[in-house]
Coordinates of C-alpha atoms (C1' of nucleotides) in Angstrom, one line a residue:
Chain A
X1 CA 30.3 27.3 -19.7
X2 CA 27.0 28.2 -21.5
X3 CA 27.2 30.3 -24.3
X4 CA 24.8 33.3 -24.7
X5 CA 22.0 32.5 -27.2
X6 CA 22.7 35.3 -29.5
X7 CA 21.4 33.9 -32.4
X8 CA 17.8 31.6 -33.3
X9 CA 19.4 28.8 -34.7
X10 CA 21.7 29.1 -32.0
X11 CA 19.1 28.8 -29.3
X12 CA 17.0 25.9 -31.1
X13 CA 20.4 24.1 -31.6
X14 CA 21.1 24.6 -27.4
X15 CA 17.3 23.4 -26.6
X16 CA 18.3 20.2 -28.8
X17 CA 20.9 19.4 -26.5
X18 CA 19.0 20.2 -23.4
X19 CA 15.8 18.1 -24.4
X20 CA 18.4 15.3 -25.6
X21 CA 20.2 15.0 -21.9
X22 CA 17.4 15.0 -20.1
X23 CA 15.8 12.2 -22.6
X24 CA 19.0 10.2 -21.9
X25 CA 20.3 11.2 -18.1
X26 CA 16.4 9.8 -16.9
X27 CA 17.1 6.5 -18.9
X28 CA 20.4 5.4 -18.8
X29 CA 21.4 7.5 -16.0
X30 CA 24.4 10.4 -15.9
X31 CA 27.6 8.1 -16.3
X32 CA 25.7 5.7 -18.6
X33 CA 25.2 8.3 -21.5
X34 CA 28.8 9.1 -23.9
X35 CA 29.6 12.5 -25.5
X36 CA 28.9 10.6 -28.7
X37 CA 25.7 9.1 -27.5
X38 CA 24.6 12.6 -26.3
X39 CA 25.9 14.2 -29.6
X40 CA 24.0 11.6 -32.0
X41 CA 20.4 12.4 -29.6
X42 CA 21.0 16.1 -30.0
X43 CA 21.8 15.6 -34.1
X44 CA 25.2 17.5 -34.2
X45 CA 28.8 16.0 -33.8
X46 CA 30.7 15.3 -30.6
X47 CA 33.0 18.6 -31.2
X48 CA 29.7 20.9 -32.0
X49 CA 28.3 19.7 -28.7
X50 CA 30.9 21.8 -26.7
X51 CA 29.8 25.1 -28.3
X52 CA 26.6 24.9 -26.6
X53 CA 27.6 23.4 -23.2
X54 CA 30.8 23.6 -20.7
X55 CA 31.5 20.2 -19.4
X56 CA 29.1 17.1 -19.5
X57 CA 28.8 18.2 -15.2
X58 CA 28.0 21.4 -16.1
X59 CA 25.5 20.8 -17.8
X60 CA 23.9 18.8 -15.9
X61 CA 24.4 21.1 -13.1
X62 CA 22.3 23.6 -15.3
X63 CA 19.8 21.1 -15.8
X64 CA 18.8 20.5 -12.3
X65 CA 19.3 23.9 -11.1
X66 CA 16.5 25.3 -14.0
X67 CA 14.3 23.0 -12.6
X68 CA 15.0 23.3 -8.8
X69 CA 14.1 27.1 -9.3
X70 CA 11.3 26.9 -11.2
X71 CA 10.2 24.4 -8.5
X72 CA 10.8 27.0 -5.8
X73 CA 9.6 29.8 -7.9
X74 CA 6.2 27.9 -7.7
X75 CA 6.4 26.4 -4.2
X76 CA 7.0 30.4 -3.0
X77 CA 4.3 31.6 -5.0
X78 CA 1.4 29.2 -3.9
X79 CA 1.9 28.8 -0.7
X80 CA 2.1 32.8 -0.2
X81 CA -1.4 33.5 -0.6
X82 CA -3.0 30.5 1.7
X83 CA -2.9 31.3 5.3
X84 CA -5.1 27.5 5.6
X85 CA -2.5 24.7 6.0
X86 CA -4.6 22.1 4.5
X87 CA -4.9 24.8 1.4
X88 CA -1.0 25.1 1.3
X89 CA -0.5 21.3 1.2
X90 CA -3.4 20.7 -1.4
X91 CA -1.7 23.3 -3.4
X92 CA 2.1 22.0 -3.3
X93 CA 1.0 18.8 -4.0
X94 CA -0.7 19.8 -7.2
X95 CA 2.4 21.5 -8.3
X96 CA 4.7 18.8 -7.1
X97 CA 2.3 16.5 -9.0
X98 CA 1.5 17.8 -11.5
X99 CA 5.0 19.1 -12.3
X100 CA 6.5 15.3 -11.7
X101 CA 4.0 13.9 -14.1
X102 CA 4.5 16.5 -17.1
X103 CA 7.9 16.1 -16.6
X104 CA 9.0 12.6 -15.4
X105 CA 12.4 12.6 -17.4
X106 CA 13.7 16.2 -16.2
X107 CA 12.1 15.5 -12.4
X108 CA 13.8 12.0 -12.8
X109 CA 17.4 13.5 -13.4
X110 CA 17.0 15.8 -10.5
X111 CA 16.2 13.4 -7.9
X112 CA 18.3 10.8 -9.3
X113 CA 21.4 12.1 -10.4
X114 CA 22.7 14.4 -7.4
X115 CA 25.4 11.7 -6.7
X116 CA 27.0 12.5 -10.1
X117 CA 27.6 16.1 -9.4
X118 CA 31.3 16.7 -7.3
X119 CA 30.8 18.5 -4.3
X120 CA 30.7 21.9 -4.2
X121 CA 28.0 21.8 -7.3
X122 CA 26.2 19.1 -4.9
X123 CA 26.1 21.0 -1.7
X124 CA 24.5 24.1 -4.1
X125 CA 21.7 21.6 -4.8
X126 CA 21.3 20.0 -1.9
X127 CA 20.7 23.5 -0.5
X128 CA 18.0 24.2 -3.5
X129 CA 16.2 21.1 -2.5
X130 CA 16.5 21.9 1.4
X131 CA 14.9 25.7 0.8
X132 CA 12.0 23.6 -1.4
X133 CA 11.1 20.8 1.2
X134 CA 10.7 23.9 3.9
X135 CA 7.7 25.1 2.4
X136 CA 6.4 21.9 3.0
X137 CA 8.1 21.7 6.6
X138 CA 6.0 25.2 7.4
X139 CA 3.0 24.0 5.6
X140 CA 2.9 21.0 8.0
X141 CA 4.1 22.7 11.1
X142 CA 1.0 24.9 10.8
X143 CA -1.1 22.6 10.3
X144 CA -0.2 20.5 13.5
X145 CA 0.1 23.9 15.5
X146 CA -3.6 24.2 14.9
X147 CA -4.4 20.6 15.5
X148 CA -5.7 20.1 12.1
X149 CA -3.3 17.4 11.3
X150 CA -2.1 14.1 13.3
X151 CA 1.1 12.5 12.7
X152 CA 3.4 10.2 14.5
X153 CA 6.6 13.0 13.1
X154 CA 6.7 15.7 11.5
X155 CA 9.5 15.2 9.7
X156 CA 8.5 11.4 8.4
X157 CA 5.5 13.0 7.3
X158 CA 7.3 15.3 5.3
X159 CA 9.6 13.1 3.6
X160 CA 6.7 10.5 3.0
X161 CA 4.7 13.1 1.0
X162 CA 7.6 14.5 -1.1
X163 CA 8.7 10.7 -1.8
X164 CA 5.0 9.5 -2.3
X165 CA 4.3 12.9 -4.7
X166 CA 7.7 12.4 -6.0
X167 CA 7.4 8.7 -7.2
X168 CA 4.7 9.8 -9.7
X169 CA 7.6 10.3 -12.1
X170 CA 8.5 7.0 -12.0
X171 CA 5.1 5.8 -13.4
X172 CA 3.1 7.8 -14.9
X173 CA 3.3 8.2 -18.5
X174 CA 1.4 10.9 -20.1
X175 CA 0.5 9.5 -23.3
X176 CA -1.8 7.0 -20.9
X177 CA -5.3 7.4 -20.7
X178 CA -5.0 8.6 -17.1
X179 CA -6.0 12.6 -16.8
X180 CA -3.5 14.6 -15.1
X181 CA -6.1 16.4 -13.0
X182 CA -7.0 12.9 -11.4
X183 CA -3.7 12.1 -10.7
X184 CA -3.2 15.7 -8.9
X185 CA -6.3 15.4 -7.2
X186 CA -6.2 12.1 -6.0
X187 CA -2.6 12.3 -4.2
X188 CA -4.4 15.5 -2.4
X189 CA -6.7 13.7 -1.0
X190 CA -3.8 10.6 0.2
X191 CA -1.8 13.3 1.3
X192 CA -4.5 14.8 3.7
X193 CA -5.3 11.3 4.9
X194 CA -1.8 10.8 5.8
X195 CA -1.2 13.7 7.8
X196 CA -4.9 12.7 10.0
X197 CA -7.3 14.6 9.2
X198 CA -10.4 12.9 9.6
X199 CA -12.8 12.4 6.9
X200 CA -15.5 14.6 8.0
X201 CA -13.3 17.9 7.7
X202 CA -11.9 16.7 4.3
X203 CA -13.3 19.0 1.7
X204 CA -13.9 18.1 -1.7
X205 CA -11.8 18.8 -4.2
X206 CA -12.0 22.7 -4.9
X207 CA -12.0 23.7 -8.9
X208 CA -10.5 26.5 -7.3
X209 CA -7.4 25.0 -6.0
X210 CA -6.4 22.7 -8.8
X211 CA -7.2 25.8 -10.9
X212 CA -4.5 27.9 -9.2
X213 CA -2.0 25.3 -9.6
X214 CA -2.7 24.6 -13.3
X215 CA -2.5 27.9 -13.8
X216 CA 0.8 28.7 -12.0
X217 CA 2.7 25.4 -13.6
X218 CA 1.3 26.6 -17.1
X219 CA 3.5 30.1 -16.8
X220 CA 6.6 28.9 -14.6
X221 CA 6.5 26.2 -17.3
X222 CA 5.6 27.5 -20.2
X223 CA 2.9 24.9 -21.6
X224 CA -0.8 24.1 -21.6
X225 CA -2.0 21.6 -19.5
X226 CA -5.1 20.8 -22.0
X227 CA -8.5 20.9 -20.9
X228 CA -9.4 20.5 -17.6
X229 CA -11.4 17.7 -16.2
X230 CA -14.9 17.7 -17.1
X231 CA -16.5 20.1 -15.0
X232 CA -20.4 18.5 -14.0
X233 CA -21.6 21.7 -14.1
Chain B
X1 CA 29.4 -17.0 -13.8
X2 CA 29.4 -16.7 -9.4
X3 CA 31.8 -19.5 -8.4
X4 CA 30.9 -21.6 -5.8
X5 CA 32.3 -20.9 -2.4
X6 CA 34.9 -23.7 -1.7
X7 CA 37.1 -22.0 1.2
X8 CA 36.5 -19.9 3.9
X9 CA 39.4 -17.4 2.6
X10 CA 37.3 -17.6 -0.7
X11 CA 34.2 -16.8 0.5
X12 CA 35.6 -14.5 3.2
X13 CA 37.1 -12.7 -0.1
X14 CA 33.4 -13.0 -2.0
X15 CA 32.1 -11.2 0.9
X16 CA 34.6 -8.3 0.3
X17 CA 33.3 -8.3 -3.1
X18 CA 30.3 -8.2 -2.5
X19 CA 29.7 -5.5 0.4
X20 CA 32.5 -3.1 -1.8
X21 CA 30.3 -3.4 -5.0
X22 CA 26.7 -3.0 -2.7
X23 CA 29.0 0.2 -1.0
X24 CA 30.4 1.7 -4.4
X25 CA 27.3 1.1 -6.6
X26 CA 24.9 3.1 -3.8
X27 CA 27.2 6.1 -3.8
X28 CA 28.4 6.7 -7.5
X29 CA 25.9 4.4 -9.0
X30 CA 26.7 1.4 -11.4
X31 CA 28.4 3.0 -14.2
X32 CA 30.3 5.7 -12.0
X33 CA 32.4 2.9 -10.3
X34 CA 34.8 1.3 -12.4
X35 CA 36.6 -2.3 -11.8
X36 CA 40.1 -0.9 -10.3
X37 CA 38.0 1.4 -8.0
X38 CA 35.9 -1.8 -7.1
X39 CA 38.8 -3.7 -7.0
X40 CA 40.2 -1.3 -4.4
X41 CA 37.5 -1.0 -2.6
X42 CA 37.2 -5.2 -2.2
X43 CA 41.2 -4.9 -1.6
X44 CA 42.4 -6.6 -4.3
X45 CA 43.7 -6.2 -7.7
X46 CA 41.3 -5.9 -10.4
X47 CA 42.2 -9.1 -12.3
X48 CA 41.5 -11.2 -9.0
X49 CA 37.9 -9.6 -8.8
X50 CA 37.0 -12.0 -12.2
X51 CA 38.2 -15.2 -9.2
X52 CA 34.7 -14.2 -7.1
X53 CA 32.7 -13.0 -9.7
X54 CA 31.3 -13.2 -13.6
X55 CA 31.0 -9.7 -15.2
X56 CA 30.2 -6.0 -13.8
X57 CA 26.5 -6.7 -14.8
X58 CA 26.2 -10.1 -13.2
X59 CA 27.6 -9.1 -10.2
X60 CA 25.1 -5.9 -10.0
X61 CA 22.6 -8.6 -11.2
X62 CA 23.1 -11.2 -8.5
X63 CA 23.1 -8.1 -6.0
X64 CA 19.5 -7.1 -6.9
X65 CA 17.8 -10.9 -7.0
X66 CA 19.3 -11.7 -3.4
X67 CA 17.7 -8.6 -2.5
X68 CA 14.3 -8.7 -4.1
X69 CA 14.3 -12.7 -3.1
X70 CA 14.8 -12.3 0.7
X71 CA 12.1 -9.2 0.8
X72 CA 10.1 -11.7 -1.5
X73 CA 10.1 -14.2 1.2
X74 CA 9.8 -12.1 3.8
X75 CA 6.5 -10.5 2.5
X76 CA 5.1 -13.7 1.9
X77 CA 5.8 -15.1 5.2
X78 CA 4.4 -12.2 6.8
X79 CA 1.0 -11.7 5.0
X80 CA 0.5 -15.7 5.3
X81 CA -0.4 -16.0 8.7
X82 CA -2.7 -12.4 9.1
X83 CA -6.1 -12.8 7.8
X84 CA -6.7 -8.9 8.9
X85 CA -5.7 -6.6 6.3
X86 CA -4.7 -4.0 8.3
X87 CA -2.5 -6.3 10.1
X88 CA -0.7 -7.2 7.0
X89 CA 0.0 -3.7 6.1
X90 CA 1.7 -3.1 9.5
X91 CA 3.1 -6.2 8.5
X92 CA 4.6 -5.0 5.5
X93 CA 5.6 -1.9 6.3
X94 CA 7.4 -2.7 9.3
X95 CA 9.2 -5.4 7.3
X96 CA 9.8 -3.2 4.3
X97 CA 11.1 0.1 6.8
X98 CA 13.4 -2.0 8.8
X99 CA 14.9 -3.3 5.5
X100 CA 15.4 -0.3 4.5
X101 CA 16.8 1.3 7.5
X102 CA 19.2 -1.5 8.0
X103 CA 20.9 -1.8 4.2
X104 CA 19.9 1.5 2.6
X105 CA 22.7 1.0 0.6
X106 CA 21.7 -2.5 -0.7
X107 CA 18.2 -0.8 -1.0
X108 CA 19.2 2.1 -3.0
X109 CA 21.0 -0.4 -5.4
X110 CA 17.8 -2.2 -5.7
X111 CA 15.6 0.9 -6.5
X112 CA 18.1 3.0 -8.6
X113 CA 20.2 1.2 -11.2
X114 CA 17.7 -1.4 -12.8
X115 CA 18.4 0.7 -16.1
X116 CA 22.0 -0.5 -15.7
X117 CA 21.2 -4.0 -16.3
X118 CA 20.4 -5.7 -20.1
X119 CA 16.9 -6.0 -21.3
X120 CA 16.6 -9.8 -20.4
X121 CA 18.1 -9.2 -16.6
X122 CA 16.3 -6.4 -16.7
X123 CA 12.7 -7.8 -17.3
X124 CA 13.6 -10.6 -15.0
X125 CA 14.4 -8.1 -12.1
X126 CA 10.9 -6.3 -12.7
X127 CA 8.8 -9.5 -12.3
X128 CA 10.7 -9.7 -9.0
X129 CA 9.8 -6.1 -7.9
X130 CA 5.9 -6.9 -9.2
X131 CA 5.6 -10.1 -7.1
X132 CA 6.4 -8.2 -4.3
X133 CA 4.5 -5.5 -4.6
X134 CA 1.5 -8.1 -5.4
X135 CA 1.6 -8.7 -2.1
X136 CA 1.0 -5.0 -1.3
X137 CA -1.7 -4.6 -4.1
X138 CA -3.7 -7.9 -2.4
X139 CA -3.5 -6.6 1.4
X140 CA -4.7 -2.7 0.2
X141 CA -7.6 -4.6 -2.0
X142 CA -8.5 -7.0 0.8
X143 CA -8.9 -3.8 3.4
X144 CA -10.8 -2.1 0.8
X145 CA -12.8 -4.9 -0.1
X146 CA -14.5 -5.1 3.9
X147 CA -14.5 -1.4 4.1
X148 CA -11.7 -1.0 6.4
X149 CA -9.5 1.5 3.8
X150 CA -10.7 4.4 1.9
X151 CA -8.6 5.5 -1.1
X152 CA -9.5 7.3 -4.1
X153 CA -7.7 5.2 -6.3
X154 CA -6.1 1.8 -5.3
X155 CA -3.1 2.3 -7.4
X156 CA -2.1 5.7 -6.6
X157 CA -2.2 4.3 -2.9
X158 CA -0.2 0.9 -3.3
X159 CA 2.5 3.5 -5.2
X160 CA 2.5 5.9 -2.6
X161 CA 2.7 3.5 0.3
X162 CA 5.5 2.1 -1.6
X163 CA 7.3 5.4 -2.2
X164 CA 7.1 7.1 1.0
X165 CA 8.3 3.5 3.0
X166 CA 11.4 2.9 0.6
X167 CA 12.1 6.7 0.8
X168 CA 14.1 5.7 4.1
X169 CA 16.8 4.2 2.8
X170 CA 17.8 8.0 1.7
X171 CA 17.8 9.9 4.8
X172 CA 18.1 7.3 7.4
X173 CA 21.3 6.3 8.9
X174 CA 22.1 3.8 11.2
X175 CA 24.2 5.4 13.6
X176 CA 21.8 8.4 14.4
X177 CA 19.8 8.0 17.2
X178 CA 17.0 7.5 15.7
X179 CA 15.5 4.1 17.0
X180 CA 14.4 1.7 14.3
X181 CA 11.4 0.6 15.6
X182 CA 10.3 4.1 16.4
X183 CA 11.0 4.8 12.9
X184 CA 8.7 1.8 11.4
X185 CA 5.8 2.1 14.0
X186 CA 5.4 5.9 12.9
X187 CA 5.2 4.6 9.0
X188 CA 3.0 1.9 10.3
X189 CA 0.8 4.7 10.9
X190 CA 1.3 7.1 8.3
X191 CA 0.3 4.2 6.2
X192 CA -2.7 3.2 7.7
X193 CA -3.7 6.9 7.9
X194 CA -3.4 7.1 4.1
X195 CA -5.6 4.3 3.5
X196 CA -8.0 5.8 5.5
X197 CA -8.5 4.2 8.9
X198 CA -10.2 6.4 11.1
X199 CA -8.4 7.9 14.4
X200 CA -10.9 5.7 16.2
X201 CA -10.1 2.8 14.5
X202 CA -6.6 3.1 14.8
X203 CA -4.6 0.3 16.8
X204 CA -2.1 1.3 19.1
X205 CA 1.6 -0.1 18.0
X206 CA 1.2 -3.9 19.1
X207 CA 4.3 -5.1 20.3
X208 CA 3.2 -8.8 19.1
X209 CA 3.1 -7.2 15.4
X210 CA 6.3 -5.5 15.8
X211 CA 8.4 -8.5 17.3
X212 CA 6.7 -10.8 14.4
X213 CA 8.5 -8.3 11.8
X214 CA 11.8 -7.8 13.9
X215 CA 12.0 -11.5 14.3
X216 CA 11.3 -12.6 10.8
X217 CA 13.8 -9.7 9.2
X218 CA 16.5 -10.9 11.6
X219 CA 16.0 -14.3 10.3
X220 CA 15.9 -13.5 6.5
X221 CA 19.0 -10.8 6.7
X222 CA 20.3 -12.7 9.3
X223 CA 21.3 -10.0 11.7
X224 CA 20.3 -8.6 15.3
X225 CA 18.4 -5.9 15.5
X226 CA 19.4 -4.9 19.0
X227 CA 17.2 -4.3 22.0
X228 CA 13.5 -4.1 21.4
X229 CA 12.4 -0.3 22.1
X230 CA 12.1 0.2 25.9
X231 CA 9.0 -1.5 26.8
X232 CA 6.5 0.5 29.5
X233 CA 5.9 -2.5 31.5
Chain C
dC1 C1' 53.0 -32.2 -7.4
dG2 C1' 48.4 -29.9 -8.0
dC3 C1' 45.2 -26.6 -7.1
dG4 C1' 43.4 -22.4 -5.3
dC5 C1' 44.7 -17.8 -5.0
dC6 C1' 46.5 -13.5 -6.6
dC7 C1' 49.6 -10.8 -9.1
dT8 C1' 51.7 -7.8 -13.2
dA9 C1' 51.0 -6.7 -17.7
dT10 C1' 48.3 -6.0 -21.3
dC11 C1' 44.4 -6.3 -24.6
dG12 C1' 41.1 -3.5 -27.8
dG13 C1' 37.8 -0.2 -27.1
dT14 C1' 35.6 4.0 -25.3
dC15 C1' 35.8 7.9 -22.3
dG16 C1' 35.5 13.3 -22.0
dA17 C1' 37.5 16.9 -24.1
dT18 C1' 40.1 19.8 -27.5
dC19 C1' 42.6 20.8 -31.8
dG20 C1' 42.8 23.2 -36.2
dA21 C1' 40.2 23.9 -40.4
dT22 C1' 36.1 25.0 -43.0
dT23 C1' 31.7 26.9 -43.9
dG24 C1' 28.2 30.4 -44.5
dG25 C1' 25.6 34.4 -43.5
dC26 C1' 25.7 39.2 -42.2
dG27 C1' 27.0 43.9 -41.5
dA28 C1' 30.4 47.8 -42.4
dG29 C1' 32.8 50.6 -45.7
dC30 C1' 33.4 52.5 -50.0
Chain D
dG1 C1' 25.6 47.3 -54.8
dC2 C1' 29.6 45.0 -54.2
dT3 C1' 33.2 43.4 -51.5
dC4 C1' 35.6 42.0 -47.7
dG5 C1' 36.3 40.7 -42.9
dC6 C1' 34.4 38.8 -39.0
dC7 C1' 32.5 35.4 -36.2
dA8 C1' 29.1 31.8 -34.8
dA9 C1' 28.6 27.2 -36.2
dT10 C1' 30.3 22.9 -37.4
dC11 C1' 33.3 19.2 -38.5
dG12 C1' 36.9 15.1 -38.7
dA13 C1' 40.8 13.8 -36.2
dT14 C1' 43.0 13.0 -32.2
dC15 C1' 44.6 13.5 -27.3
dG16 C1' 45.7 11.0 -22.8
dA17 C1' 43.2 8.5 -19.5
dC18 C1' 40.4 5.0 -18.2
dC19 C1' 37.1 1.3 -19.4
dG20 C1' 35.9 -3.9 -18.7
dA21 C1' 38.1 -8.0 -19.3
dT22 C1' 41.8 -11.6 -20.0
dA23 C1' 46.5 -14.0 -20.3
dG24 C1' 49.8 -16.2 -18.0
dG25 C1' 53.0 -17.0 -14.4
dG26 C1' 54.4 -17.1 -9.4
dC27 C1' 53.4 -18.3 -4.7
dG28 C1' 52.0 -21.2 -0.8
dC29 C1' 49.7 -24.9 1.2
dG30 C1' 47.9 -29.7 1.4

DNA sequence: CGCGCCCTATCGGTCGATCGATTGGCGAGC
DNA sequence: GCTCGCCAATCGATCGACCGATAGGGCGCG
């Protein structure tokens, strides 16, 4: 099981192993990556590996479950303070965006992976992923309680936003020239076109919304997005 | 090297091979199944697996360009004869959601372990996947070409029409009660609402569209699809 | 007989995990 | 201030199990 971090080198020697599984779990997948293979990528031997981590499973239980709170952490958080539907769904696709784009390896393990966990660790993350895809469930509910959105099912709407928001990670590379903010803001907008509402009640992108949701990634997070997109002021 | 299918008990055998590797490799994924669990699951002893097949790897391999060929061939065949744009994005998404609905296993396979194969099977598999999704990029430009689709980025859309219509193949399964053709005439819309198309503009479901796709999918996989959904005559 | 089919047995290698031993820095006791 | 004991940190070596793949022989049918 994981140690306590009771030292620094300590702690910088446990992030080495979590930045170097995530790194190889997203590209080879979880039964393509060795001890040895995980040991050379974290710069320590095979043995030293095991005084950071429990099993190879439990750590990539950990893994996952980090970033499935965090994820619900933020969902919670910006979907409390918007009564407007079409404000909660603008907002939890900028997280889910913007998260899946700063972090396409880590997002990549967690969507990918579940199979390689056994079952009772599975089940415990298939339950963090079922309390994270009912914000979205209420978010839309509302919005087609109050007629503001149109769709064949609500529950094939739901799944084609998460997959849609979701499949950022598989492309998106952030040392391209494309600007996060565009990315988030553009998906917004697909994702409100989906769900039928009709172009005349589509607002324009609010600075206000994207800035709550760079702002709330940046502290679950822990990192700056940059500069924000030119504002035409 | 795949040998060539000389009997029926051989090719009755190759069968088994196949449908236990497309079964094994969607639920543990290619490197958690190993050749005496395939062997099992083909049943058969692991040194009589090499008599129907070449390695692990080209067996995966030969999986995947099956696949990608027959949805290849079925998005060409489908976008040929439809001039309308929007007609070949019904098209395709019927096509694409009743592959995915029928072998989400096969599917999954497809979309999941490309990182399991070598560089050069590897690169060969993506020019596959980017044919076909040419076909999607072409339709989405022709719509937005005559002002029928509205997107803020042409990319972004292709990808999430993509996403959200292969996401099936996770949650769907065939013995629910869901119907399949309800199931792709609800994407049919989802997608056309993301591009865009107003509420007034909107088709209903036509039933000629959706036969074309059944029709053309049962030839390709070479299956029945059951009875159409209960017309309202 | 000859050939397709299928087996047991086995190859060298790698898997995940643990062993006992060593190192080095730090704090307590005198 | 010096010493000594402790403990986190790290290693090479190795465990039993399993990996992918192959060798070679027996069986049954035309």
């Amino acid at each position: 099981m994981a140690k306590s971090p009771s030292t620094r080198a300590g702690a910088q020697a446990r992030r080495q192993v979590w930045d170097a599984a995530i790194r190889l779990f997203a590209a080879k997948g979880f039964h393509g990556v060795g001890i040895r293979e995980l040991a050379e990528g974290a710069g320590m031997s095979s043995a030293t590996l095991y005084h950071y981590m429990g099993t190879k499973e439990e750590l990539l239980a950990s893994i996952m479950r980090a970033s499935l709170d965090r994820l619900n952490d933020a969902a919670g958080r910006v979907t409390a303070d918007a009564s407007d539907p079409q404000a909660q769904i603008v907002r939890l696709v900028h997280v889910h965006v913007l998260t899946h784009a700063l972090r396409p390896e880590e997002t990549a393990v967690v969507d990918n992976e579940l199979e390689a966990l056994r079952a009772e660790r599975r089940t415990a993350m298939v339950a963090l992923r079922d309390a994270y895809e009912d914000h979205w469930r209420r978010a839309i509910a509302n919005g087609c309680a109050s007629g503001l959105f149109t769709v064949p099912d609500r529950t094939f709407a739901r799944m084609a936003l998460l997959e849609m928001c979701s499949g950022v990670a598989k492309w998106y590379s952030p040392d391209g020239s494309i600007a996060l903010d565009g990315v988030a803001t553009a998906h917004a907008r697909l994702a409100l076109q989906l769900l039928g509402v009709p172009a005349h009640t589509m607002p324009r992108p609010d600075p206000a919304e994207i800035q709550a949701a760079r702002a709330l990634v940046e502290e679950i997070w822990q990192v700056s997005l940059g500069a924000s997109a030119p504002d035409p002021a």
